[in-house]
Short mmCIF file of C-alpha atoms and ligand atoms in Angstrom, two decimals:
data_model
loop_
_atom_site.label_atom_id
_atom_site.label_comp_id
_atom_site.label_asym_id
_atom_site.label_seq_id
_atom_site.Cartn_x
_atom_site.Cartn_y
_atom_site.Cartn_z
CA UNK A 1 111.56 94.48 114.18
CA UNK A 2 108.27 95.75 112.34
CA UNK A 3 105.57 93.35 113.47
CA UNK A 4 103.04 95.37 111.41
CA UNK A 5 104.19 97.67 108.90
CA UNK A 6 102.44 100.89 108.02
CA UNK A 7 101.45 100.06 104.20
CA UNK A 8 102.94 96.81 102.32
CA UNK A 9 103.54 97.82 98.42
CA UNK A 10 105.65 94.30 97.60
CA UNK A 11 101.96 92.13 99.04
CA UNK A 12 100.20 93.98 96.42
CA UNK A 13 102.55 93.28 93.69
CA UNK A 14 103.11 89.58 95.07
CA UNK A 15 99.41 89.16 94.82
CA UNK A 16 98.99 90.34 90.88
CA UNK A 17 102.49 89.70 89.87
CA UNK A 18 101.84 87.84 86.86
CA UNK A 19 99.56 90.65 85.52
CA UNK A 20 102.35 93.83 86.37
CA UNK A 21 105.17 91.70 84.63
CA UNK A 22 103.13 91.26 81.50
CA UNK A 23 102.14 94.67 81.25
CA UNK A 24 105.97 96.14 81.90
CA UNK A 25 107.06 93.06 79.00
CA UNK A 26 104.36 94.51 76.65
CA UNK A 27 105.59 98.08 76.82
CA UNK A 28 109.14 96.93 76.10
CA UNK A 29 108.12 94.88 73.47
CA UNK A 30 106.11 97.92 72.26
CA UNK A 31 108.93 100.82 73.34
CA UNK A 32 106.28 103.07 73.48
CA UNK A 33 107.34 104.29 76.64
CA UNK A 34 106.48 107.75 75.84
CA UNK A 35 102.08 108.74 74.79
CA UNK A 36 101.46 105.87 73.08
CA UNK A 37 98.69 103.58 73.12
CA UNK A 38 99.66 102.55 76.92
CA UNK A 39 98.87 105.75 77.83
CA UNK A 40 95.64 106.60 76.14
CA UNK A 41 94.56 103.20 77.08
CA UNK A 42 94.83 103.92 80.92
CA UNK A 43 93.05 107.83 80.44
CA UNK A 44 90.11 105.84 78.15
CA UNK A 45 89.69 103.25 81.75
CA UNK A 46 90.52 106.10 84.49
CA UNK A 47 87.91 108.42 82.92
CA UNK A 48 85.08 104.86 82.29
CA UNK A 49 86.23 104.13 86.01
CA UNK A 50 84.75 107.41 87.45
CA UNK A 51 82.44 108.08 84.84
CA UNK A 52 83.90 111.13 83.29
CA UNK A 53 84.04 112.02 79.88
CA UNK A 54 87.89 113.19 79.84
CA UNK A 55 90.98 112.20 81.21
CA UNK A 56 94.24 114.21 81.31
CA UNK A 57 97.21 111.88 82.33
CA UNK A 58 100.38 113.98 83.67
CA UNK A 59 103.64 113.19 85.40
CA UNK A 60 102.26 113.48 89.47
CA UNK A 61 99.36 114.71 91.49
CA UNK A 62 100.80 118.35 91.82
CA UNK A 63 101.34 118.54 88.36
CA UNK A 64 97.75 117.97 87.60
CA UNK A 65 96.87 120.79 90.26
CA UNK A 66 99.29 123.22 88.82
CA UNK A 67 98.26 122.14 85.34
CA UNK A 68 94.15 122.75 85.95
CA UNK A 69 94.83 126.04 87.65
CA UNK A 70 96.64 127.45 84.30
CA UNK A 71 93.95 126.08 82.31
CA UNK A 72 91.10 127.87 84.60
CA UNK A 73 93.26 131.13 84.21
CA UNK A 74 94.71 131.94 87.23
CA UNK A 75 96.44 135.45 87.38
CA UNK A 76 98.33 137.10 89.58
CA UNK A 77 96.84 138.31 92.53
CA UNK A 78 93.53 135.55 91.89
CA UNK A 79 92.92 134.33 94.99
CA UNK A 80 92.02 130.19 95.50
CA UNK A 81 90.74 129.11 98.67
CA UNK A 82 91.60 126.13 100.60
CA UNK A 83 92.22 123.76 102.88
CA UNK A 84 94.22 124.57 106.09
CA UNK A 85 95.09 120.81 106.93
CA UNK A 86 96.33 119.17 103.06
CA UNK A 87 99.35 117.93 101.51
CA UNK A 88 101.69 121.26 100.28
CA UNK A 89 101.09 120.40 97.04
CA UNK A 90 97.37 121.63 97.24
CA UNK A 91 98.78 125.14 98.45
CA UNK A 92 101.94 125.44 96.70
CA UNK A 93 100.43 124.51 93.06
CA UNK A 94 98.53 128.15 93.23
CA UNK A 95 101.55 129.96 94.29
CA UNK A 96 103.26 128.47 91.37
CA UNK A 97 100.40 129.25 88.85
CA UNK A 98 100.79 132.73 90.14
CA UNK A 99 97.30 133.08 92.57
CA UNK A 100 97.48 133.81 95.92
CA UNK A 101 96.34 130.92 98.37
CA UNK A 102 93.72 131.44 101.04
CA UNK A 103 93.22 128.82 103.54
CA UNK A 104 89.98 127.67 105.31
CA UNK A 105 89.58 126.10 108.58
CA UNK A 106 88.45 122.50 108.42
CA UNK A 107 85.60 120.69 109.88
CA UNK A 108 86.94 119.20 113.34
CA UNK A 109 85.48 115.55 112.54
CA UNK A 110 86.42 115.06 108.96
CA UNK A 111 89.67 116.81 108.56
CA UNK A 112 87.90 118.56 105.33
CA UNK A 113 87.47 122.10 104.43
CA UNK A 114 84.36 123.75 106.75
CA UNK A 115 82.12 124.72 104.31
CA UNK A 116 80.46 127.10 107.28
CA UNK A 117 83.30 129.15 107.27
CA UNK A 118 84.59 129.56 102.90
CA UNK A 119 82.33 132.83 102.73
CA UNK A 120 84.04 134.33 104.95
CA UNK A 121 87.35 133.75 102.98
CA UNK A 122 85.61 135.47 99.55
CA UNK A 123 86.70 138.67 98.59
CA UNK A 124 86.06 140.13 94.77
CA UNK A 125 89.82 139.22 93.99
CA UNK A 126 88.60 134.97 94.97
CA UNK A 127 88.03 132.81 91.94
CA UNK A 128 88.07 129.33 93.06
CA UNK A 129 88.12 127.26 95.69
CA UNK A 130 90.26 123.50 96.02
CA UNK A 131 88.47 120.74 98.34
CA UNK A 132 90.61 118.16 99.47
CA UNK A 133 89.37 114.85 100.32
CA UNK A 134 91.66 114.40 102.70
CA UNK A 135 92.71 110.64 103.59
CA UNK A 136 90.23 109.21 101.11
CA UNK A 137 87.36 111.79 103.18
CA UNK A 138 85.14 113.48 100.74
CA UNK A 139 84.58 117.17 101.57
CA UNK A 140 81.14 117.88 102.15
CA UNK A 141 80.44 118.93 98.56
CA UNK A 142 77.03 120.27 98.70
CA UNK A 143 76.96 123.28 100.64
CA UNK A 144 80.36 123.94 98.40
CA UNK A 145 78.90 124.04 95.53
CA UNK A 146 76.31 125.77 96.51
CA UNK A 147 78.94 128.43 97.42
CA UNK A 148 80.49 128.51 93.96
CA UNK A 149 77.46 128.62 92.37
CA UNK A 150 76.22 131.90 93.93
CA UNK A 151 79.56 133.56 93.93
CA UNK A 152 80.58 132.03 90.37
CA UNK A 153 83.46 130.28 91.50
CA UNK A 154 85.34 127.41 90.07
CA UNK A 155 85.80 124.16 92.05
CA UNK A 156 89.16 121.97 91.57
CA UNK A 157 88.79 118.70 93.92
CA UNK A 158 92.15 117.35 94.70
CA UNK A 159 91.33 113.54 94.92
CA UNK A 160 94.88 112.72 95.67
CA UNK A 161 94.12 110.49 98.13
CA UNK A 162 90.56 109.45 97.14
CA UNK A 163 90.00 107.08 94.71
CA UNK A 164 86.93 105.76 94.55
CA UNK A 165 85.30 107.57 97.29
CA UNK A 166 81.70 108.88 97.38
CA UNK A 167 79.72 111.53 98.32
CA UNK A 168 75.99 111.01 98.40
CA UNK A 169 76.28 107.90 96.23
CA UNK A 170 78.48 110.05 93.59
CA UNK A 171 81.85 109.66 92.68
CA UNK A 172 84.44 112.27 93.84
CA UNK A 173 86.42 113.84 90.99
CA UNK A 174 83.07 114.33 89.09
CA UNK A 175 81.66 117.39 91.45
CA UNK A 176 84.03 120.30 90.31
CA UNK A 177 85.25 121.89 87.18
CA UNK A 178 88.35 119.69 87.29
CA UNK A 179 89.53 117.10 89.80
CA UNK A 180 92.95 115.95 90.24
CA UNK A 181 94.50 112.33 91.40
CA UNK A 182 98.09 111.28 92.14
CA UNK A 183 99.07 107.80 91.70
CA UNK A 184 102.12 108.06 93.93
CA UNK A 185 102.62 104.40 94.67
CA UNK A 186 101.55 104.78 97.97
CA UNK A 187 98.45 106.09 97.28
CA UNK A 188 94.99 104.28 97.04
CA UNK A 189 96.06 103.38 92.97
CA UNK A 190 100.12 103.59 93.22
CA UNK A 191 102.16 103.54 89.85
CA UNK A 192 105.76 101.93 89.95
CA UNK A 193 106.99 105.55 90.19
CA UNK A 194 105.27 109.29 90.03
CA UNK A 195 101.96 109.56 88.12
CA UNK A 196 98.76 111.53 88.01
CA UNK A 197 95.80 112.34 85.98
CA UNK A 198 93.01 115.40 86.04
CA UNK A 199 89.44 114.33 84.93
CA UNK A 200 86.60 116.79 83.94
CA UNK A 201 83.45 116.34 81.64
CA UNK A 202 84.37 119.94 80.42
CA UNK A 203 85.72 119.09 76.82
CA UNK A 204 87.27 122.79 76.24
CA UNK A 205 89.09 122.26 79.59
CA UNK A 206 90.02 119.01 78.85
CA UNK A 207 91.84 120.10 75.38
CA UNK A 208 93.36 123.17 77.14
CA UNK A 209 94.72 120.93 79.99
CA UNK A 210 96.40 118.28 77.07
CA UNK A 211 98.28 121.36 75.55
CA UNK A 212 99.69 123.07 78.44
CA UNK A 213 100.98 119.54 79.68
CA UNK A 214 102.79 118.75 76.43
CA UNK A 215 104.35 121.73 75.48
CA UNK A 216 101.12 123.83 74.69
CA UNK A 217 100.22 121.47 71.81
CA UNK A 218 98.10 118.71 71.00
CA UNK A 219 100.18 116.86 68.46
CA UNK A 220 104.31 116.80 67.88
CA UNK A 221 105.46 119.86 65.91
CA UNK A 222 102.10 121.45 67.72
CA UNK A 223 102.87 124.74 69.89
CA UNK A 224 99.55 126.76 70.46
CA UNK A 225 100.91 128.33 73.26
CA UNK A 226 103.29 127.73 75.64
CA UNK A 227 103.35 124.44 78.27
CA UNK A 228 105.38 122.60 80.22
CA UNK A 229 106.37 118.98 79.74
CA UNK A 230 104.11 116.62 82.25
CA UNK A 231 103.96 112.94 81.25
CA UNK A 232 102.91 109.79 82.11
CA UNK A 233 104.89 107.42 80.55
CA UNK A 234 103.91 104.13 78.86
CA UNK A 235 105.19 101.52 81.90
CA UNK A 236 103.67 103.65 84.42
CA UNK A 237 100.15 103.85 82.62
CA UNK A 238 100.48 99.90 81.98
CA UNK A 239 101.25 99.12 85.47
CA UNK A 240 97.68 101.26 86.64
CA UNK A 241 95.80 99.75 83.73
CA UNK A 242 96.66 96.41 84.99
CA UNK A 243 96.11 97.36 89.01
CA UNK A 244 93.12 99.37 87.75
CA UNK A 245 90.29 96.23 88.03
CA UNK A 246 91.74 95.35 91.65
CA UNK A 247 90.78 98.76 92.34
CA UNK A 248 86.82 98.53 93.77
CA UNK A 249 88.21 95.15 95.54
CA UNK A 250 90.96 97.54 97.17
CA UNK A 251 88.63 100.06 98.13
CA UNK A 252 86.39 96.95 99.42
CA UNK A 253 89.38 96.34 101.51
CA UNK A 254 89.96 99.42 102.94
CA UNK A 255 86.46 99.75 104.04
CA UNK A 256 86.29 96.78 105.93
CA UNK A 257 89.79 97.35 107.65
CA UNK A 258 88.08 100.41 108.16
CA UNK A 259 84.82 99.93 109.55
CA UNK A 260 86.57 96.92 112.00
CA UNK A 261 89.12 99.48 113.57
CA UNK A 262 85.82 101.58 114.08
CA UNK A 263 84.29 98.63 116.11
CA UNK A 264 87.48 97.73 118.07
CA UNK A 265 88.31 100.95 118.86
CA UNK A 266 85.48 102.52 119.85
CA UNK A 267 84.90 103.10 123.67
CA UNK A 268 88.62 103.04 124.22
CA UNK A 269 89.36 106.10 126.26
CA UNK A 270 91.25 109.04 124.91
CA UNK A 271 90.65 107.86 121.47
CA UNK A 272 88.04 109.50 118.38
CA UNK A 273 87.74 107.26 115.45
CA UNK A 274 87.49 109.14 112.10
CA UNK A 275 83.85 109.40 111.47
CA UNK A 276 82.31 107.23 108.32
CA UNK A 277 78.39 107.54 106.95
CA UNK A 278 76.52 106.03 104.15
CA UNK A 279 76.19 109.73 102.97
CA UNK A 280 80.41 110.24 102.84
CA UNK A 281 82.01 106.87 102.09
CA UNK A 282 85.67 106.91 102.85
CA UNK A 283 87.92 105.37 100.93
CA UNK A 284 90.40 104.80 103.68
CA UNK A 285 93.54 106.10 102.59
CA UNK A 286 94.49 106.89 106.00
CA UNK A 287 92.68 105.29 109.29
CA UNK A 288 93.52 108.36 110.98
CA UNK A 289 92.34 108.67 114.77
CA UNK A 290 92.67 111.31 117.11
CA UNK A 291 94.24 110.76 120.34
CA UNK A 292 94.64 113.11 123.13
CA UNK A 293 98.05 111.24 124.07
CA UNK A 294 98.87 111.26 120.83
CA UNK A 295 102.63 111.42 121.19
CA UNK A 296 103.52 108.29 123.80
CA UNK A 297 100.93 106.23 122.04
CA UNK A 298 103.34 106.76 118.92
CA UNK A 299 106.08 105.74 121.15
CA UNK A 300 104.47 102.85 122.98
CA UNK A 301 103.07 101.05 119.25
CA UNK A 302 106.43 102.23 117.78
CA UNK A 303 108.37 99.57 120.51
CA UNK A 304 105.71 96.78 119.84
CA UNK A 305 106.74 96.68 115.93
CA UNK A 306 103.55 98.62 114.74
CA UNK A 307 104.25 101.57 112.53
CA UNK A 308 102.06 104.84 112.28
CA UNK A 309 102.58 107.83 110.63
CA UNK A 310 101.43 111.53 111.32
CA UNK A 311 99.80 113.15 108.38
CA UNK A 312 100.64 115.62 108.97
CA UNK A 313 102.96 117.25 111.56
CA UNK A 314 101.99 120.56 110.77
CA UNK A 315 99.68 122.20 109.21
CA UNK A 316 99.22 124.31 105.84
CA UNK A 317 98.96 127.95 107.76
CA UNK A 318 101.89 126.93 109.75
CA UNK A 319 104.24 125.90 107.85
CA UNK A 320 107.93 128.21 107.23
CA UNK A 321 106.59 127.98 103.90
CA UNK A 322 104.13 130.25 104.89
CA UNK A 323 105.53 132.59 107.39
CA UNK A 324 104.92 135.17 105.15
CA UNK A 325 101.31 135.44 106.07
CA UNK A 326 101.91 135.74 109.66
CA UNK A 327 98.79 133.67 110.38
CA UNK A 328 97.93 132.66 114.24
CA UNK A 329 96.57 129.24 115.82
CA UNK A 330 93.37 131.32 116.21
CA UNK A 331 92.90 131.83 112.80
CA UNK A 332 92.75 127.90 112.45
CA UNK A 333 91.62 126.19 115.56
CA UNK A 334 90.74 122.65 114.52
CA UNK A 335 93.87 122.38 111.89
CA UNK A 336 95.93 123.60 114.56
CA UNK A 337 94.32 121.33 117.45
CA UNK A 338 94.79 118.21 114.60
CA UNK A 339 98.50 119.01 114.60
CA UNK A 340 99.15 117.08 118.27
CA UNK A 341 96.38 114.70 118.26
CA UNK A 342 95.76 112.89 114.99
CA UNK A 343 97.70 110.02 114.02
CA UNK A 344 97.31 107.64 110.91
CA UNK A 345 97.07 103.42 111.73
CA UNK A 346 98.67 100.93 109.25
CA UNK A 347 95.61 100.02 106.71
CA UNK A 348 96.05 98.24 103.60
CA UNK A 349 94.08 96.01 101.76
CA UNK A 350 96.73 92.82 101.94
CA UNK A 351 96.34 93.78 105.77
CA UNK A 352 95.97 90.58 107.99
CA UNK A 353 93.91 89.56 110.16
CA UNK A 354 96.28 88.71 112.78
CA UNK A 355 98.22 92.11 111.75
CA UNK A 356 95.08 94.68 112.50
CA UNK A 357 94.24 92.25 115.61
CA UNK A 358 97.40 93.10 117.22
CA UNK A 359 97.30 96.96 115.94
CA UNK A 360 94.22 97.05 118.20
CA UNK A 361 95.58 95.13 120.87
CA UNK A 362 97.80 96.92 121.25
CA UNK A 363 95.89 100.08 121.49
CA UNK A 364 94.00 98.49 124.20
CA UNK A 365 97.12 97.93 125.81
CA UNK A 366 97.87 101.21 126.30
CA UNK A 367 95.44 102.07 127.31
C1 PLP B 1 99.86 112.90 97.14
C2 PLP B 1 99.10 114.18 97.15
C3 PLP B 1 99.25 115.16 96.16
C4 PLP B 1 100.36 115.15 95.14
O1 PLP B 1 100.61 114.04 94.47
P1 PLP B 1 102.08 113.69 93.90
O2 PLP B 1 101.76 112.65 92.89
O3 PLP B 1 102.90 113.20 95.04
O4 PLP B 1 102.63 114.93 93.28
C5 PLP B 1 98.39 116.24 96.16
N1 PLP B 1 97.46 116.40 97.10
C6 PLP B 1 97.31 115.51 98.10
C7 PLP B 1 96.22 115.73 99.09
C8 PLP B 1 98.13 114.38 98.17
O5 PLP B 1 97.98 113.52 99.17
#
C-alpha cells in the first residue's frame, strides 16, 4: 500500500488531458512524426521560454551533453571538469566524446560543484568545465565563470533537472556556452518517452550542434561531416509544447511544496533541509534532506506507504565505472559523506495537502 507515492505522472496528465490528447491526434493527423513543424514549434517555445536565441532538440538529456561536447571540440586527452555527486550521464558523455573527466568536490549544502576548489582541478590539458544543477539547485555560477573566464574555459550547464530555476534572478541554461535539459518524463518538463534539447545564444554552435545530431547535415541529402542520429520526434515535441505553459505554474508548485517541507521540518532533530535563497531559487526537482539516520528513516516511511528515493546511492568518483581512477573518499569528502545521509521526499506539483501533511508526520514520528 503506497499512501504517498514518490512522483504521480498519470495526476499530471489527468489534470491537462484534454490538451495532451489533442496534441498526440494532431501529429497523427499530421504524420509528421519525424522534424516537422511539431518539432520546430517546441525548439521556437523552449528557446522564448528561457530566453535564448537557439534551441537544439535531440533524442535525451545525455545526448544533448555528448552532442555539445563534439561541437565545442573535445579531443582526446581534453580534460572537462565536473561534478563528483551527478547523474552518470554528466561523466560518461565526455568519456564518450573522447575527453577525459575530472571531478570536483561539491559544496556540502547545495550538492553543487565547489567552485573553491575547480582551480585546483585545472591543468593546461582542461578545457571546460560541466555544472550541474543538481535537483533543480543552481550551481553557484558566478565565481564559475569567473574561473572560465580567466583560464578561457568553456562552460556546459547540464540543466537536466532544472527547469526554470534561477540564479541571481537569471535563468539557468543561459550562463554557459551551451546548456543541456532532459525531458525524461520524470523530470521537471517530462515527454511521453525520452527527449532533450541544448540551448545557447551562440548561433555558430547552435548550427554545428543541428548537424552533428542529424547526421552532420542541416537538410536531407546534407552530410557536412559526420553525426549521429539524435531526434526528437513530432508526438514527443507536441506533448512538451502542450505541458510547456503549465510549466511556471509547476515550478510555482514545487516551490511551495518546497518552502512548506522547509517550515515543517525544520528543528526536527537529525534532519538538514536543503538550503533555498532568493539569490539561488530551486526548482525542486528533488526535496532532498540529509539525515544522519538516513537508512531506518527509509525503512520506517517505507512501512507507512510513503516512498523516497536516494539520488544517488553512490557517487560519481565511486562508482565501478570509475575504478580506473583509483580515487579515495578523501579526495571527495562531502560527495562521499552525501552517499549515507541524503535522501529525496515525494514532491510534485499535483502533491496534496493531506499527502505532504502525512510525509511530515511522519517524519516527526520518527523522530
Ligand atoms: C536525467 C539527467 C540527465 C540525462 O537525461 P536523459 O534524458 O535521461 O538522458 C543528465 N544529467 C542529469 C543531471 C540528469 O538528471
Amino acid at each position: 500500500m503506497t499512501t504517498v507515492p514518490f512522483a504521480d505522472l498519470h495526476a499530471q496528465y489527468l489534470s491537462i488531458k484534454s490538451e495532451i490528447d489533442a496534441a498526440i491526434a494532431t501529429v497523427i493527423r499530421d504524420s509528421a512524426f519525424i522534424r516537422g513543424p511539431h518539432v520546430e514549434k517546441f525548439e521556437r517555445e523552449f528557446a522564448q521560454a528561457l530566453g535564448i536565441a537557439h534551441c537544439v532538440s535531440c533524442a535525451n538529456g545525455t545526448d544533448a551533453i555528448y552532442i555539445a561536447l563534439n561541437a565545442l571540440c573535445v579531443e582526446p586527452g581534453d580534460e572537462v571538469i565536473t561534478s563528483a555527486h551527478s547523474w552518470i550521464s554528466t561523466s560518461e558523455s565526455v568519456t564518450q566524446a573522447g575527453g577525459k573527466v575530472v571531478f570536483c568536490d561539491t559544496d556540502r549544502d547545495t550538492f553543487t560543484i565547489d567552485p573553491a576548489q575547480i582551480e585546483a582541478k585545472i591543468t593546461p590539458r582542461t578545457v571546460g568545465i560541466i555544472p550541474v544543477h543538481l535537483y533543480g539547485q543552481p550551481a553557484d555560477m558566478d565565481p564559475i565563470m569567473e574561473i572560465a573566464r580567466k583560464h578561457k574555459l568553456w562552460i556546459i550547464e547540464d540543466c537536466a533537472q532544472a527547469h526554470l530555476a534561477k540564479y541571481k534572478g537569471r535563468t539557468v541554461g543561459t550562463f554557459g556556452n551551451a546548456a543541456t535539459f532532459s525531458f525524461y518524463p520524470g523530470k521537471n518538463l517530462g515527454a511521453m518517452g525520452d527527449a532533450g534539447a541544448i540551448v545557447t545564444n551562440d548561433a555558430r554552435l547552435a548550427e554545428q550542434m543541428s548537424m552533428f545530431a542529424r547526421h552532420g547535415g542541416l537538410f536531407k541529402g546534407d552530410h557536412q561531416i559526420e553525426g549521429i542520429n539524435s531526434r526528437l520526434d513530432g508526438l514527443q515535441a507536441a506533448i512538451l509544447s502542450a505541458k510547456l505553459p503549465h510549466l511556471p505554474a509547476w515550478t510555482r508548485a514545487r516551490q511551495q511544496w518546497g518552502a512548506a517541507y522547509d517550515k515543517a521540518l525544520a528543528g526536527i532533530k537529525n534532519l538538514i533541509v536543503p538550503p533555498s535563497s532568493q539569490e539561488r531559487e530551486h526548482s525542486y526537482h528533488l526535496y532532498v534532506i540529509r539525515h544522519s539516520q538516513r537508512d531506518a528513516l527509509a525503512k520506517h516511511l517505507q512501512a507507512a506507504g510513503v516512498q523516497t528515493v536516494v539520488n544517488y546511492p553512490v557517487a560519481l568518483p565511486f562508482l565501478p565505472a570509475y575504478r580506473r581512477f583509483e580515487h579515495r573518499a578523501e579526495e571527495f569528502p562531502n560527495a562521499h559523506a552525501h552517499q549515507s545521509t541524503i535522501l529525496s521526499l515525494p514532491l510534485f506539483p499535483e502533491m496534496t495537502a493531506a499527502q505532504h501533511a502525512y510525509v511530515v508526520a511522519e517524519i516527526a514520528r520518527f523522530d
